[in-house]
XYZ file of C-alpha atoms in Angstrom:
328
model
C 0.000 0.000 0.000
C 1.518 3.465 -1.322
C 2.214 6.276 1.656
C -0.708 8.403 1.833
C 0.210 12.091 0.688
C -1.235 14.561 3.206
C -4.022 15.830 0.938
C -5.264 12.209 1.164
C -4.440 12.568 4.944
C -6.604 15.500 5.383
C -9.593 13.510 3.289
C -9.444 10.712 5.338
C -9.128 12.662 8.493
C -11.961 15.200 7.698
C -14.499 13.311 5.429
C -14.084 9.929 6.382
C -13.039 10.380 10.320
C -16.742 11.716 11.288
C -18.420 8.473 9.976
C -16.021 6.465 11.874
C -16.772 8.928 15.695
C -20.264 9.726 14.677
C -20.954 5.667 14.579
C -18.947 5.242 17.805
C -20.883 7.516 19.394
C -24.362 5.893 18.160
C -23.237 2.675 19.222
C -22.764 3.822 22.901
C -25.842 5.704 22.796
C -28.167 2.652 21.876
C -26.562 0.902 24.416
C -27.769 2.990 26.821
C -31.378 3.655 24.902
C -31.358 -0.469 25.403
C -31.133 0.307 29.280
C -33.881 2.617 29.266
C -36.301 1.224 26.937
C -35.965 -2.087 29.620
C -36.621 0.322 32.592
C -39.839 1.793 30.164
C -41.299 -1.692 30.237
C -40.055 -3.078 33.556
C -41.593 0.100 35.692
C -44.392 0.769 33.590
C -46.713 -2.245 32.696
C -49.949 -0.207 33.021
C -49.114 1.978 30.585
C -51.734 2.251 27.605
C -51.203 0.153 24.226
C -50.938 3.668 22.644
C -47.726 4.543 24.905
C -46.296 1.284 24.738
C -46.700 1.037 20.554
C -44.829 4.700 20.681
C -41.812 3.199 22.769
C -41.628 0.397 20.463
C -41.689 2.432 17.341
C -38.695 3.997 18.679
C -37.166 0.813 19.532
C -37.171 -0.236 16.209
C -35.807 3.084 14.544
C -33.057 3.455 17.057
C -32.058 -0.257 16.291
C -32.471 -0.133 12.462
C -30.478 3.060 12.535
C -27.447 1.881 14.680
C -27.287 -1.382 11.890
C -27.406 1.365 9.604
C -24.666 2.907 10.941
C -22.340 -0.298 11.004
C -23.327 -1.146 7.659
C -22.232 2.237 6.462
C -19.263 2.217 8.559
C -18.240 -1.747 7.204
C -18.239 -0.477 3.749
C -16.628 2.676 4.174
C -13.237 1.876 6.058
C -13.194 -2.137 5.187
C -15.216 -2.536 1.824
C -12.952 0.485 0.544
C -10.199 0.053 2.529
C -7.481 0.935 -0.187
C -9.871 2.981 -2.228
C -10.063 6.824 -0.691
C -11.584 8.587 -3.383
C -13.983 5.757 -4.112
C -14.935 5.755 -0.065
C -15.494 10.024 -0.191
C -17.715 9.680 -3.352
C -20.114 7.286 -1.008
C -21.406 10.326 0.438
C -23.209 11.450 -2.759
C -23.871 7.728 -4.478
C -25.372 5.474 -1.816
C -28.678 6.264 -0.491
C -27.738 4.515 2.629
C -24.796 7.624 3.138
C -26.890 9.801 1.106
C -29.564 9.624 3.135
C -28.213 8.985 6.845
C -29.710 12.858 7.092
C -33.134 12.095 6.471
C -33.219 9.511 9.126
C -31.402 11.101 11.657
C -34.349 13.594 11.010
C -37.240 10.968 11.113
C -36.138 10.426 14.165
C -36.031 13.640 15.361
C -39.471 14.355 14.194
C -40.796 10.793 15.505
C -39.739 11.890 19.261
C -41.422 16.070 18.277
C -44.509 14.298 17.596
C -44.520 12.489 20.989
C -43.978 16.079 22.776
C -46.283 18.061 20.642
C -49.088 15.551 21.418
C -47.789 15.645 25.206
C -47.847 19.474 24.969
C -51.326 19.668 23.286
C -52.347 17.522 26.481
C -50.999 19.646 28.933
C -52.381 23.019 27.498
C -55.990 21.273 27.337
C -55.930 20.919 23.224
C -55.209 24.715 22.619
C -54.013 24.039 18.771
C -53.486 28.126 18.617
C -50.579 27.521 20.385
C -49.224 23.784 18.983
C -49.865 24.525 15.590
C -47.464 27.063 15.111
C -44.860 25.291 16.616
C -45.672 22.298 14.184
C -45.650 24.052 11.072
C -41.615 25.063 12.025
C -41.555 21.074 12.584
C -42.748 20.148 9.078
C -40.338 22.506 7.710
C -37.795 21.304 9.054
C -38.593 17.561 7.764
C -39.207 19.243 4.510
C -35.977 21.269 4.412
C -34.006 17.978 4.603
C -36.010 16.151 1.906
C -34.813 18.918 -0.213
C -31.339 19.040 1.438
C -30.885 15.259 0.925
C -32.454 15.658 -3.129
C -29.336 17.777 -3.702
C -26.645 15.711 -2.024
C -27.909 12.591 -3.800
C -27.209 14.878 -7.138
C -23.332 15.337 -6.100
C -20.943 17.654 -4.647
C -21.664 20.296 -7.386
C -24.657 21.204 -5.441
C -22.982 22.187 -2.118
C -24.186 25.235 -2.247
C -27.812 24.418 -2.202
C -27.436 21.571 0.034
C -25.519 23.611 2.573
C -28.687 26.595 2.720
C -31.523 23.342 3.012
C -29.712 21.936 5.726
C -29.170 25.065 7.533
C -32.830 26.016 7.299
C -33.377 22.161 8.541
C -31.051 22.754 11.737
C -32.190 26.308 12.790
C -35.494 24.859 12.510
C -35.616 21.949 14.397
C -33.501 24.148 17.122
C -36.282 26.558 17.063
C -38.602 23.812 17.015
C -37.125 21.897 19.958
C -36.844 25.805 21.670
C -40.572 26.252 21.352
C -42.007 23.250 22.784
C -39.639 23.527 26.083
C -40.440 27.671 26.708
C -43.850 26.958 25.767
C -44.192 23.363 28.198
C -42.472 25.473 30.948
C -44.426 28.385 30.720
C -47.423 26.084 31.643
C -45.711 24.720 34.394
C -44.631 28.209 35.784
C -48.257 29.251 35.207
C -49.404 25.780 37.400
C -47.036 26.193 40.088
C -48.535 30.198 40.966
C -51.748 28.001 42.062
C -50.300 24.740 43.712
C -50.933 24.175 47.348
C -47.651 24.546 49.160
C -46.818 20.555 49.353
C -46.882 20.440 45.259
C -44.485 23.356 44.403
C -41.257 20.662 44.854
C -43.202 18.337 42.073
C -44.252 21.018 39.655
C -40.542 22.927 40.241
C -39.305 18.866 39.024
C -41.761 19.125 36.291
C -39.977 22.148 34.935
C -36.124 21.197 35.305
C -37.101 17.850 33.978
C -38.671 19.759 30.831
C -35.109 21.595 30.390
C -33.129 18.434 31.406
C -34.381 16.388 29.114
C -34.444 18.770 25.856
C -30.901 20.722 26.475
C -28.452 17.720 25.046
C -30.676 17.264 21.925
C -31.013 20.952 21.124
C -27.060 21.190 21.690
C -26.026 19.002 19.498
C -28.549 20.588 17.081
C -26.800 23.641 17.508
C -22.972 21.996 17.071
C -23.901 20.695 13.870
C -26.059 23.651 12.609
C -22.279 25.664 13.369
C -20.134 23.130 11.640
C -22.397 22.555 8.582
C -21.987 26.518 8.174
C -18.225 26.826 8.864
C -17.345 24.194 6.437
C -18.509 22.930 3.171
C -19.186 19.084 2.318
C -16.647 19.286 0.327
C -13.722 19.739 2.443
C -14.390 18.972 5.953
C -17.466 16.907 7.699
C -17.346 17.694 11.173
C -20.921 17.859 11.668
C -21.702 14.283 10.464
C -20.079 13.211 13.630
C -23.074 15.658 15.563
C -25.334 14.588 13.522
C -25.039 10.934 13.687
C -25.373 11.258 17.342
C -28.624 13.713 17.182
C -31.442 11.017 17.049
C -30.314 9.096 19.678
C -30.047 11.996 21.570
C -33.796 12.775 20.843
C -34.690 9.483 22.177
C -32.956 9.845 25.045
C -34.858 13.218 25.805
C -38.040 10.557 25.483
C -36.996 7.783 26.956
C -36.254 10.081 30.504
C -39.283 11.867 30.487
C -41.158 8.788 30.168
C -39.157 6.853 33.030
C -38.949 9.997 35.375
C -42.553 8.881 36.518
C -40.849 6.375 38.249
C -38.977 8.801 40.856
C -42.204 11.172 40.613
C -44.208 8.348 41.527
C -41.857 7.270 44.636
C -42.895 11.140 46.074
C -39.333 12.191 45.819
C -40.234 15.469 44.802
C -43.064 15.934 48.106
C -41.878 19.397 49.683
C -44.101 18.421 52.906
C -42.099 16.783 55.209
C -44.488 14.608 56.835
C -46.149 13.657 53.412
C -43.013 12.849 52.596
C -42.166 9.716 54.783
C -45.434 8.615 53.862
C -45.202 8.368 50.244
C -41.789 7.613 49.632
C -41.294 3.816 48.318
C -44.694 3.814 47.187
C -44.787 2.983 43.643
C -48.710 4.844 42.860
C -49.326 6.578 45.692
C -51.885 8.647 45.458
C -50.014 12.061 45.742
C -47.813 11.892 43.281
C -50.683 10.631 40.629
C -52.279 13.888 41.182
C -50.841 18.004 41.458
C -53.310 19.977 43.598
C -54.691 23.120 42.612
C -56.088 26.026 44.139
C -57.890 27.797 41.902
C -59.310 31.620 42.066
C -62.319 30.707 43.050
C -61.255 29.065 46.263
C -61.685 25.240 44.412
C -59.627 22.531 44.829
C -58.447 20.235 40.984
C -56.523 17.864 41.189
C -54.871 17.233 37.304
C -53.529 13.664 36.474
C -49.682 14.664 36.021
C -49.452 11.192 33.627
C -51.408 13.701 31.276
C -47.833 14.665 30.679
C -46.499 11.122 29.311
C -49.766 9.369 28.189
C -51.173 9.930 24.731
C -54.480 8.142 25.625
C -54.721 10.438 28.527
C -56.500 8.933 31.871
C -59.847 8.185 32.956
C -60.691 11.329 35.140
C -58.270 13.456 34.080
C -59.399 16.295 35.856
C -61.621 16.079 39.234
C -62.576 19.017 40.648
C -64.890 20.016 44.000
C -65.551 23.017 46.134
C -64.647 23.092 49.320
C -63.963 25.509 52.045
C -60.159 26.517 52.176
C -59.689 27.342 55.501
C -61.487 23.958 57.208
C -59.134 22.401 54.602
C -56.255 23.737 56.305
């Protein structure tokens, strides 16, 4: 084998080296996607059919994408092993490398789906505030249909393909952005109403809605950066970002769903002496229920599984007058 000159040493660093940490990367990540979707199913057997069709859905994706991932990485550094130029043109002549964008981004949008339903829940089926937020979502899907058209016609387009997929990125950010402020908002809006022993669960509610979207919408934003500083052509840094992106989304699933778990155990109870009642309790009956007092001196209690289950619960919402001060 002939001594690689260090133009072919920059190729193989920068256009073939983000496959190679990008796959690394997904391979640890559905290893520990594997851990959580067995802690969905092992702490949550009530769950409706809907829920539990969802989590499998993204069982299957996140496991058909990591074999995508080996595949792609088998023929690039063993198939081609001698062949460099042959190995960089794979990026515009295989639709499985072609098209690793497009389902990095079903993914993404499988997982915004689950949170705009979850959001539409929680604001009581107020579409003038969801709908917005999903017409950014469909763009971005659309933006990298169009963004993966002109990579499958070859490097010539780079141009093009570099201005779709930025309008995909920004998009999903703002997307991803939007649902969080908005899901929070709610939350902060809850919590001004909550009976004193409920403002430690609602003020989880809200860190968990942060938590769980910050390392998604980071990585969004590293590989929105690196597409923009540097062209397909020369340098693919962001492959290695984006490769890691929709396992990153399912992560951001995956937790909210199995946070119930510690909400349920009344971890989150700031009344001391509810506390040590409640905690070890699998369904106890406080942390199935957020307390509410309301303007007019009534007492709701809201489901808080409104916030993971699709099919929603039977009495959501019970509500009863009573008088505030005998309650105390």
């Amino acid at each position: 084998m002939a001594e690689m000159t260090y133009e072919q040493l920059q190729q193989a660093l920068f256009l073939l080296g983000p496959w190679l940490i990008g796959s690394f990367l997904d391979f640890l990540f559905q290893g520990v996607l594997f851990c959580q979707f067995v802690h969905y199913y092992q702490w949550n057997p009530n769950d409706k059919i809907g829920l539990k069709s969802a989590v499998a859905g993204l069982v299957l994706l996140t496991t058909l994408k990591t074999i995508q991932s080996f595949a792609l990485i088998w023929i690039l550094l063993i198939l081609h092993f001698e062949d460099l130029p042959g190995a960089i043109l794979l990026n515009y002549t295989t639709w499985w490398q072609a098209g690793s964008s497009l389902m990095v981004a079903s993914i993404g949008l499988y997982v915004q789906i689950f949170f705009l339903h979850r959001l539409l829940v929680l604001t009581k089926y107020n579409w003038l505030m969801v709908a917005p937020i999903a017409v950014v979502i469909v763009f971005s899907y659309v933006s990298i249909c169009v963004a993966t058209h002109y990579i499958a016609l070859g490097s010539d387009t780079g141009v093009k393909t570099g201005i779709w997929f930025a309008n995909h990125l920004s998009s999903v950010f703002a997307g991803d952005f939007l649902i969080t402020c908005v899901t929070a908002f709610y939350l902060f809006q809850t919590k001004k109403d909550v009976l004193p022993q409920t403002v430690g669960l609602i003020s989880a509610l809200v860190r968990l809605t942060f938590q769980t979207a910050a390392p998604a919408a980071l990585c969004a934003m590293f590989n929105l950066v690196f597409s923009q500083l540097y062209s397909g052509d020369d340098k693919l840094i962001s492959t290695a970002f984006n490769m890691a992106l929709p396992k990153l989304y399912a992560f951001s699933m995956m937790w909210t769903l199995n946070a119930r778990h510690s909400l349920r155990g009344g971890r989150y109870n700031s009344d001391p002496s509810s506390r040590n009642r409640h905690d070890n309790v699998e369904l106890g009956a406080y942390t199935n229920n957020i307390q509410v007092h309301t303007h007019i001196e009534t007492v709701q209690q809201i489901d808080v599984r409104d916030m993971f289950d699709h099919g929603g619960s039977d009495g959501d919402v019970k509500s009863h007058e009573r008088d505030i001060k005998a309650g105390m």
